[in-house]
Short mmCIF file of C-alpha atoms in Angstrom, two decimals:
data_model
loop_
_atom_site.label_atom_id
_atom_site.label_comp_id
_atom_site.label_asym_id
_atom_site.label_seq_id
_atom_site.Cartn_x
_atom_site.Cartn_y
_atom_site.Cartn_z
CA UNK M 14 4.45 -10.83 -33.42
CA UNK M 15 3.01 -8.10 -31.52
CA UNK M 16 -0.59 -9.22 -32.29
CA UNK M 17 0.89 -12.32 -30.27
CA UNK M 18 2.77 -10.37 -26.95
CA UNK M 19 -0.17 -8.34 -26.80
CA UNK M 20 -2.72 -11.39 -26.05
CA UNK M 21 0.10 -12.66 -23.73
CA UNK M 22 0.05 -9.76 -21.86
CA UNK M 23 -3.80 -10.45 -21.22
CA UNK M 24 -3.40 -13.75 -20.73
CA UNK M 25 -0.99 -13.05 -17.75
CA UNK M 26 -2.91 -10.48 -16.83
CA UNK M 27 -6.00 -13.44 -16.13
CA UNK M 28 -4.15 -15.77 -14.99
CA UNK M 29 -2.64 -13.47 -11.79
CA UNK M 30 -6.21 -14.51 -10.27
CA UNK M 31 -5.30 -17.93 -9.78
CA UNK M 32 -2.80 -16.76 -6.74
CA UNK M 33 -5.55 -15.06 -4.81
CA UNK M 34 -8.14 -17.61 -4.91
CA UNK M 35 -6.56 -19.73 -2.22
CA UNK M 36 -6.44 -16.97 -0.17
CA UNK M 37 -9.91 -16.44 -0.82
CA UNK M 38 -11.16 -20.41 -0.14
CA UNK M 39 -8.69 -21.12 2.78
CA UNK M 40 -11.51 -23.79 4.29
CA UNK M 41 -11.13 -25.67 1.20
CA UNK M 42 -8.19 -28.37 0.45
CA UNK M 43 -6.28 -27.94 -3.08
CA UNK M 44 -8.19 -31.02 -4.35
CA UNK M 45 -11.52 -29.54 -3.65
CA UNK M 46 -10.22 -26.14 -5.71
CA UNK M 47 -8.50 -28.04 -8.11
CA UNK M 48 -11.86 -30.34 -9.31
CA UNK M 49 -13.93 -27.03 -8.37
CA UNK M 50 -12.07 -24.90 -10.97
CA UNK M 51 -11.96 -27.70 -13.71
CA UNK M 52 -15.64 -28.85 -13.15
CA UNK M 53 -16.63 -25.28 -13.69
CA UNK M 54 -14.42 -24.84 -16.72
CA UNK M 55 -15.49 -28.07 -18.59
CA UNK M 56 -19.08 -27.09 -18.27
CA UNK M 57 -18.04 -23.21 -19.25
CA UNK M 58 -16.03 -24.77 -22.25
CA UNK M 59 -18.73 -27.20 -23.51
CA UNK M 60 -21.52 -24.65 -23.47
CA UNK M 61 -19.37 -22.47 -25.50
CA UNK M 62 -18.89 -24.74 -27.88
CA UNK M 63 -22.20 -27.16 -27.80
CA UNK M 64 -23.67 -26.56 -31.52
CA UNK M 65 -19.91 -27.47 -32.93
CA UNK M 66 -18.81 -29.57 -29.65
CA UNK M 67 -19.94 -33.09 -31.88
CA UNK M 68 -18.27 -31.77 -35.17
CA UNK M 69 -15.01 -31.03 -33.06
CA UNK M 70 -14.91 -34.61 -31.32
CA UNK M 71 -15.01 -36.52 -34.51
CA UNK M 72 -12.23 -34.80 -36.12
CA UNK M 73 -9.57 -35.57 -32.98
CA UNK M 74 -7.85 -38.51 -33.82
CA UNK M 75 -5.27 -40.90 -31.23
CA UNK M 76 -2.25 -38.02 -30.72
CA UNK M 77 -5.22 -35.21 -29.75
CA UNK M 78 -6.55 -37.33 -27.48
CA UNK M 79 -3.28 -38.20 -25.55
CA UNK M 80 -1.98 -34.87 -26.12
CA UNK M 81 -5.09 -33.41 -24.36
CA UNK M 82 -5.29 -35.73 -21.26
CA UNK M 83 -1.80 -34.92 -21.06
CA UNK M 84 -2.00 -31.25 -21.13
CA UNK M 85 -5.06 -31.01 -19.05
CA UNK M 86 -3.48 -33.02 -16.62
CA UNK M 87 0.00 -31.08 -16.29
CA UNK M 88 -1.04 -27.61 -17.76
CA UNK M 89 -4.14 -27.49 -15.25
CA UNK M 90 -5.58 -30.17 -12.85
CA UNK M 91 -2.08 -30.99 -11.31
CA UNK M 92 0.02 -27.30 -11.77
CA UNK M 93 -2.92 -26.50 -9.82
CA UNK M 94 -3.22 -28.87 -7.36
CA UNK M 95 0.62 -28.44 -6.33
CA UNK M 96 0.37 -24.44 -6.78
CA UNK M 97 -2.67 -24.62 -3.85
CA UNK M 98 -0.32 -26.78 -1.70
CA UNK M 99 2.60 -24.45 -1.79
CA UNK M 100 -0.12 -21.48 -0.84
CA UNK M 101 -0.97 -23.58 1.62
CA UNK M 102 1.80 -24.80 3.55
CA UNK M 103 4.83 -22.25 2.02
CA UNK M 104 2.49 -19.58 1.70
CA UNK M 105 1.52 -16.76 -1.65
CA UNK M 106 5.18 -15.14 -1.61
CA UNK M 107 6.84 -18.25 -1.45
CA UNK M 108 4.98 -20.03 -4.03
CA UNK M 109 4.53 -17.07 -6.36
CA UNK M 110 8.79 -16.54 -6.65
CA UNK M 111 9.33 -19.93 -7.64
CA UNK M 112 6.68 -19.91 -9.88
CA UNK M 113 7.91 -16.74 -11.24
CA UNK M 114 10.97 -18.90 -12.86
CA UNK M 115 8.85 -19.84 -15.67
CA UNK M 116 10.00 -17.26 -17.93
CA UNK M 117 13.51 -18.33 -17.75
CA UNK M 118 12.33 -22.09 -17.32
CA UNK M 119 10.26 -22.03 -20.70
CA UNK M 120 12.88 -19.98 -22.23
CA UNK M 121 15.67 -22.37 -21.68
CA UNK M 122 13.67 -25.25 -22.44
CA UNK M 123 12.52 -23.58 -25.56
CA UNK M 124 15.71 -22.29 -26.69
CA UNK M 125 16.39 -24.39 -29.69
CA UNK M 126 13.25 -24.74 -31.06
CA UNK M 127 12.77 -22.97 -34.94
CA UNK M 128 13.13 -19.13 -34.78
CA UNK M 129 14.39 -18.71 -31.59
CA UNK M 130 16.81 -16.20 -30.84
CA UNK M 131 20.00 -17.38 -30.09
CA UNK M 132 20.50 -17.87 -26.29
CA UNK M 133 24.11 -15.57 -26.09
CA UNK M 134 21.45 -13.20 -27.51
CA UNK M 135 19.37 -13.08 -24.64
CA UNK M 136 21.62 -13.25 -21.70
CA UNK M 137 21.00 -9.52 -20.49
CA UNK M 138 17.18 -9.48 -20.81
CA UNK M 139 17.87 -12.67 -18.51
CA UNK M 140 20.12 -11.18 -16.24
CA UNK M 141 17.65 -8.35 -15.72
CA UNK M 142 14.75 -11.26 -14.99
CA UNK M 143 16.76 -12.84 -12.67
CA UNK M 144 17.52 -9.56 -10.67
CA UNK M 145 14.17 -8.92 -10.24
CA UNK M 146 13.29 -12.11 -8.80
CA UNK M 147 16.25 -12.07 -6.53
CA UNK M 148 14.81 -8.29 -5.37
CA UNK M 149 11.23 -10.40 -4.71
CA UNK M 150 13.44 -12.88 -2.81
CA UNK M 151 15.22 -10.61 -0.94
CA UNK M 152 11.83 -8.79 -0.24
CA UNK M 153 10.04 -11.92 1.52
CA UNK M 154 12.85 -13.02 3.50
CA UNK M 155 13.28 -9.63 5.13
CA UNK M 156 9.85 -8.38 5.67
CA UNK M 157 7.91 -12.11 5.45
CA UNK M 158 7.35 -13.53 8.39
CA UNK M 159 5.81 -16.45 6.70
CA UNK M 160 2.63 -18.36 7.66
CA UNK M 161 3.16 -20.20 11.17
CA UNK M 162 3.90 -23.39 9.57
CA UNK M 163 6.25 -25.80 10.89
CA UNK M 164 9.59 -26.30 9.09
CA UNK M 165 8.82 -30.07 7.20
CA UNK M 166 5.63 -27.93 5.95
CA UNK M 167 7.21 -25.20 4.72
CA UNK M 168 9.43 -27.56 2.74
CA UNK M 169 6.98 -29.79 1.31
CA UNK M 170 5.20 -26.26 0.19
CA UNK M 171 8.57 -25.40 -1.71
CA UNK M 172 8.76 -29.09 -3.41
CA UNK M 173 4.94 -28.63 -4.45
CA UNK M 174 5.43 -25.20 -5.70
CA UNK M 175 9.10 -26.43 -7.48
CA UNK M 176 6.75 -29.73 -8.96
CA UNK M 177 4.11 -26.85 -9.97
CA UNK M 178 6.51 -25.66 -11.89
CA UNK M 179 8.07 -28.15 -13.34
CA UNK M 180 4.85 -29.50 -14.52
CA UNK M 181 4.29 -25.90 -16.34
CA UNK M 182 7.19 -25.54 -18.08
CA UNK M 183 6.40 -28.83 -19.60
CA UNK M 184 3.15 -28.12 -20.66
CA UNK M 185 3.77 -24.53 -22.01
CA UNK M 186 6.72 -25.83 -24.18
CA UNK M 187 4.69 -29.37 -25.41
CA UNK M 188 1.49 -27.27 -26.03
CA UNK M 189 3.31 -24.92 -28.20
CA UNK M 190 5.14 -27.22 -30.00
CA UNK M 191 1.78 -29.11 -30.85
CA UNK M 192 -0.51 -26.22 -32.05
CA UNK M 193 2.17 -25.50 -34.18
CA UNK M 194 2.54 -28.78 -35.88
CA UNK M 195 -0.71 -29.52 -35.88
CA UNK M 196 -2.72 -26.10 -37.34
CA UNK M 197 -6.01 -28.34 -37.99
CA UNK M 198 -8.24 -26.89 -34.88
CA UNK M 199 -7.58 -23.27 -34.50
CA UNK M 200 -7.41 -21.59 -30.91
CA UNK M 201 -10.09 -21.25 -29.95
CA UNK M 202 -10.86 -24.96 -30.77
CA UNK M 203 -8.44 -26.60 -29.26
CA UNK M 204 -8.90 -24.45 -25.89
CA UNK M 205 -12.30 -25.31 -26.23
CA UNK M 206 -11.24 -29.53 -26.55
CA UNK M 207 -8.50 -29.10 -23.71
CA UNK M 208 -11.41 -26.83 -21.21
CA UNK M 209 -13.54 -29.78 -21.71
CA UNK M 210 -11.09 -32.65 -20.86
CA UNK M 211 -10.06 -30.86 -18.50
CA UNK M 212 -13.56 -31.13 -16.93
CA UNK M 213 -13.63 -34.52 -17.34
CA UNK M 214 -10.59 -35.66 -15.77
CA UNK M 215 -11.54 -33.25 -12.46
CA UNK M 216 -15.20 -35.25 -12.56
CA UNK M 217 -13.56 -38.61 -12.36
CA UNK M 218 -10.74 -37.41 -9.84
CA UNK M 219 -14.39 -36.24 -7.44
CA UNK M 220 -15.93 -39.44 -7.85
CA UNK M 221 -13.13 -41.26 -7.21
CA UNK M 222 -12.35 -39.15 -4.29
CA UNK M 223 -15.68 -39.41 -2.96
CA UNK M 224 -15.67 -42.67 -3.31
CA UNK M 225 -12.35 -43.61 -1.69
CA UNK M 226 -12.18 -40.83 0.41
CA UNK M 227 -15.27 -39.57 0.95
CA UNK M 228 -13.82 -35.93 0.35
CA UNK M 229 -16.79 -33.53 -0.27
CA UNK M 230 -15.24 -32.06 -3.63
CA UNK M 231 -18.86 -31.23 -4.89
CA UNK M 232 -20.87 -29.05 -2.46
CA UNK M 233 -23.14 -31.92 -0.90
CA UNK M 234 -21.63 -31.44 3.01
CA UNK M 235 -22.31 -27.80 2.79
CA UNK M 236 -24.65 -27.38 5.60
CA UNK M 237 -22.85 -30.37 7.69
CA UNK M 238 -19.06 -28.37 6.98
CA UNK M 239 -19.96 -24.38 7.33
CA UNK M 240 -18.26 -23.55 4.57
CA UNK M 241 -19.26 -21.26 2.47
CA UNK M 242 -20.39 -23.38 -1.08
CA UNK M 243 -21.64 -20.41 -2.62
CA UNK M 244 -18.90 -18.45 -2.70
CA UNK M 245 -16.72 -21.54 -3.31
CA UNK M 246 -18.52 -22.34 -6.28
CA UNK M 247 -18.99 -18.47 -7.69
CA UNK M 248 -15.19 -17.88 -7.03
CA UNK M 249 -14.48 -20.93 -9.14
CA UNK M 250 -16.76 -20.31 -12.03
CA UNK M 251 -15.59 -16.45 -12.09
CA UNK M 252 -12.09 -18.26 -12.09
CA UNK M 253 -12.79 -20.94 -14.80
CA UNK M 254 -14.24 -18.12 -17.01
CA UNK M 255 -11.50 -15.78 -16.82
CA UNK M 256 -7.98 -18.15 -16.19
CA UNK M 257 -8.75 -20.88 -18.27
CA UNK M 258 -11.45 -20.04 -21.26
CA UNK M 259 -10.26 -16.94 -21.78
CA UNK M 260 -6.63 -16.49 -20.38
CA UNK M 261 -5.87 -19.92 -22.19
CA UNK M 262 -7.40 -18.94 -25.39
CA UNK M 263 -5.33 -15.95 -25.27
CA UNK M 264 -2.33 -18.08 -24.53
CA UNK M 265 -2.72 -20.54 -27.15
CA UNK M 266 -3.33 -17.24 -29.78
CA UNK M 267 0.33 -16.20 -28.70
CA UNK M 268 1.89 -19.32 -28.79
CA UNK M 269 1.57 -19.82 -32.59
CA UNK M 270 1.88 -16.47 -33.24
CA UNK M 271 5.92 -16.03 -31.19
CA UNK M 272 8.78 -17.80 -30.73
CA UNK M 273 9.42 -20.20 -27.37
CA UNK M 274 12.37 -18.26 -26.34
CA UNK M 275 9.77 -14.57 -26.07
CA UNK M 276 6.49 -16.48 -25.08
CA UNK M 277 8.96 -17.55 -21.88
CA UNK M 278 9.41 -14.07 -20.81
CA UNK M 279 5.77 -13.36 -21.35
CA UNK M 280 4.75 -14.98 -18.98
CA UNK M 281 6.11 -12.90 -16.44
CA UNK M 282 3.11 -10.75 -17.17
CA UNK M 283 1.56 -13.15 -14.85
CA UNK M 284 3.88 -12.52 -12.08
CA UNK M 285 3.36 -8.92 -12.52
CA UNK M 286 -0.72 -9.01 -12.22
CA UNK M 287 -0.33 -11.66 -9.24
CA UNK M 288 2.07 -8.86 -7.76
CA UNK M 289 -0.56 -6.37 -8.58
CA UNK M 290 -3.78 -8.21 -7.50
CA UNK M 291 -2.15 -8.99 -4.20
CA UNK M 292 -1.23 -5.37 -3.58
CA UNK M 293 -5.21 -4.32 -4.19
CA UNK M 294 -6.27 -7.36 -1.69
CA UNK M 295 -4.05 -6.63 0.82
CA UNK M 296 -4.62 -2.80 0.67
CA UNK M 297 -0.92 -1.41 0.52
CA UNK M 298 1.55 -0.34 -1.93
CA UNK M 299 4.26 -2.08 -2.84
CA UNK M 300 7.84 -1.89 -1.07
CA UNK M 301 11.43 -0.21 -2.61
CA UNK M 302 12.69 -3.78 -3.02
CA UNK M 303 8.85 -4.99 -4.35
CA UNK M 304 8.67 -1.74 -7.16
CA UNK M 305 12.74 -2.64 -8.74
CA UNK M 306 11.55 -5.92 -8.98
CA UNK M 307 8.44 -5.09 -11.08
CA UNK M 308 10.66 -2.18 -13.33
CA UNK M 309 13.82 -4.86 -13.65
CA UNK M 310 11.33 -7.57 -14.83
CA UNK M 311 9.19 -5.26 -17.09
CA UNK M 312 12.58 -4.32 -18.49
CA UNK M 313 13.78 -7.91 -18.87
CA UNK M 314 10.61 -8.38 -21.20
CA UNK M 315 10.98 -5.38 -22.67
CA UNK M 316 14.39 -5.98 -24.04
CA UNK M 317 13.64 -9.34 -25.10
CA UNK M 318 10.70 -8.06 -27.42
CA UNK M 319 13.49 -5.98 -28.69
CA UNK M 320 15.94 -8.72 -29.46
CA UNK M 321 13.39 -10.97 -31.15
CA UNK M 322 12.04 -7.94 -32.91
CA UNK M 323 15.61 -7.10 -34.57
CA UNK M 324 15.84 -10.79 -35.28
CA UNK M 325 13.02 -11.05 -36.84
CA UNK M 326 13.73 -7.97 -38.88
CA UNK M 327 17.22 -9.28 -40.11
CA UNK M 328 15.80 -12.09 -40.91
CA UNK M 329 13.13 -10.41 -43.48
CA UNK M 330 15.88 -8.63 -44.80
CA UNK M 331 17.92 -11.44 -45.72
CA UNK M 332 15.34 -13.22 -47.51
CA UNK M 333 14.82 -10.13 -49.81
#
């Protein structure tokens, strides 16, 4: 199990990027970042895998197909999409606290699946998660003056960042529900299948875009727009490589490897990083309210790791 927490704790600590970037690419629109990211991670995917990419695609059969357009589609293209609109119009706190529900989202979703600690079990390690995001609450409305955005935007960045997570929840309970009954590609496989369908779900969204639209989602108005391609398209590569090869690799390792009810509170590890990565871009330390949110949620996990691990352990002792 702790093989498992500890690539979960990596995973998170790749995937705090993803709250940044936006900040980093504010001349671009979500759907631009969105088929950006995925472009870069479908090529990034299929390179990695090119000698056993054929090999892999004739062993997928009907369910990995629709299991992978699904996944891609709510695990990545469209979390993402909806994460970059509440950045955009509700701004990084905003979007970051409701997204930092996931770990009791998953876990409650997750909470009857098999070897799952019972839920009365975890209600403290809870209660301690929820006090630390009510600290980060309490945090933004008192020292956040928000972004300058009217009112209807604000709100519409709250129901994209709510749909953002909705749409993650989903996908992190279905995806470990299905590497679990289905152990025929191992992790690094199927992250490999998902990176590249991924890919090719964001190439279709650009050239349907371009050609309804006529939304510049690959690079070709860069001298006509001033914005900056380059760094566009080396912030979304760096991104690819790190968030979604690797962080989801490292993801799908834990997955199999712990119950629902933990992987949930894992994945406040990405909460934590974001926290952390937006301290070191912003250049300040973190606030009174900011640091007992960070020690109540570390706590929260902490505990739970402890409840699962005595579980776990009563359970081998029974069976002897």
């Amino acid at each position: 199990m702790w093989h498992g927490v500890l690539c979960g704790l990596l995973a998170g600590a790749m995937w705090g990027m993803v709250f940044i970037v936006p900040e980093l690419l504010t001349a671009f629109t979500p759907l631009e970042m969105a088929c950006g990211r995925y472009l870069a991670y479908g090529l990034i995917a299929a390179g990695l895998m090119l000698p056993r990419l054929p090999a892999l695609l004739r062993r997928l059969d009907r369910g990995d197909v629709v299991a992978m357009i699904k996944h891609a589609l709510a695990g990545n293209i469209v979390y993402y999409m909806l994460l970059a609109l509440g950045v955009k119009f509700a701004g990084v706190a905003a979007t970051s606290l409701i997204i930092g529900v996931l770990p009791i989202s998953v876990t409650l979703m997750g909470q009857k699946d098999h070897g799952s600690v019972p839920l009365r079990q975890l209600m403290l390690p809870l209660l301690l998660v929820a006090a630390g995001i009510a600290c980060i609450n309490l945090d933004v409305f008192t020292h956040d003056s928000g972004n300058g955005a009217p009112l209807p935007e604000k709100i519409l960045g709250v129901l994209c960042a709510a749909g953002a997570l909705l749409c993650w929840t989903w996908y992190s309970v279905d995806n470990a529900r299905y590497l679990k009954r289905n152990p025929h590609f191992s992790s690094g496989e199927w992250s490999a299948l998902y990176g590249v369908s991924s890919g090719l779900i964001a190439l279709l969204i650009s050239l349907t875009a371009l050609a309804l639209f006529h939304a510049d989602v690959t690079g070709a108005g860069a001298v006509a727009s001033g914005r900056d391609w380059t760094l566009f398209w080396i912030v979304n590569a760096l991104l690819a490589l790190g968030a979604s090869v690797i962080g989801n690799h490292l993801w799908n390792i834990a997955s199999r490897k712990v119950p629902l009810t933990l992987s949930g509170q894992l994945i406040l590890f990405e909460t934590l990083f974001a926290l952390l990565y937006g301290f070191i871009y912003k250049q300040q330390l973190p606030r009174v309210l900011e640091i007992a949110a960070m020690l109540l949620l570390v706590a929260g996990v902490m505990w739970s790791m402890r409840v699962h691990a005595l579980d776990a352990a009563g359970e081998a002792h029974a069976g002897d």
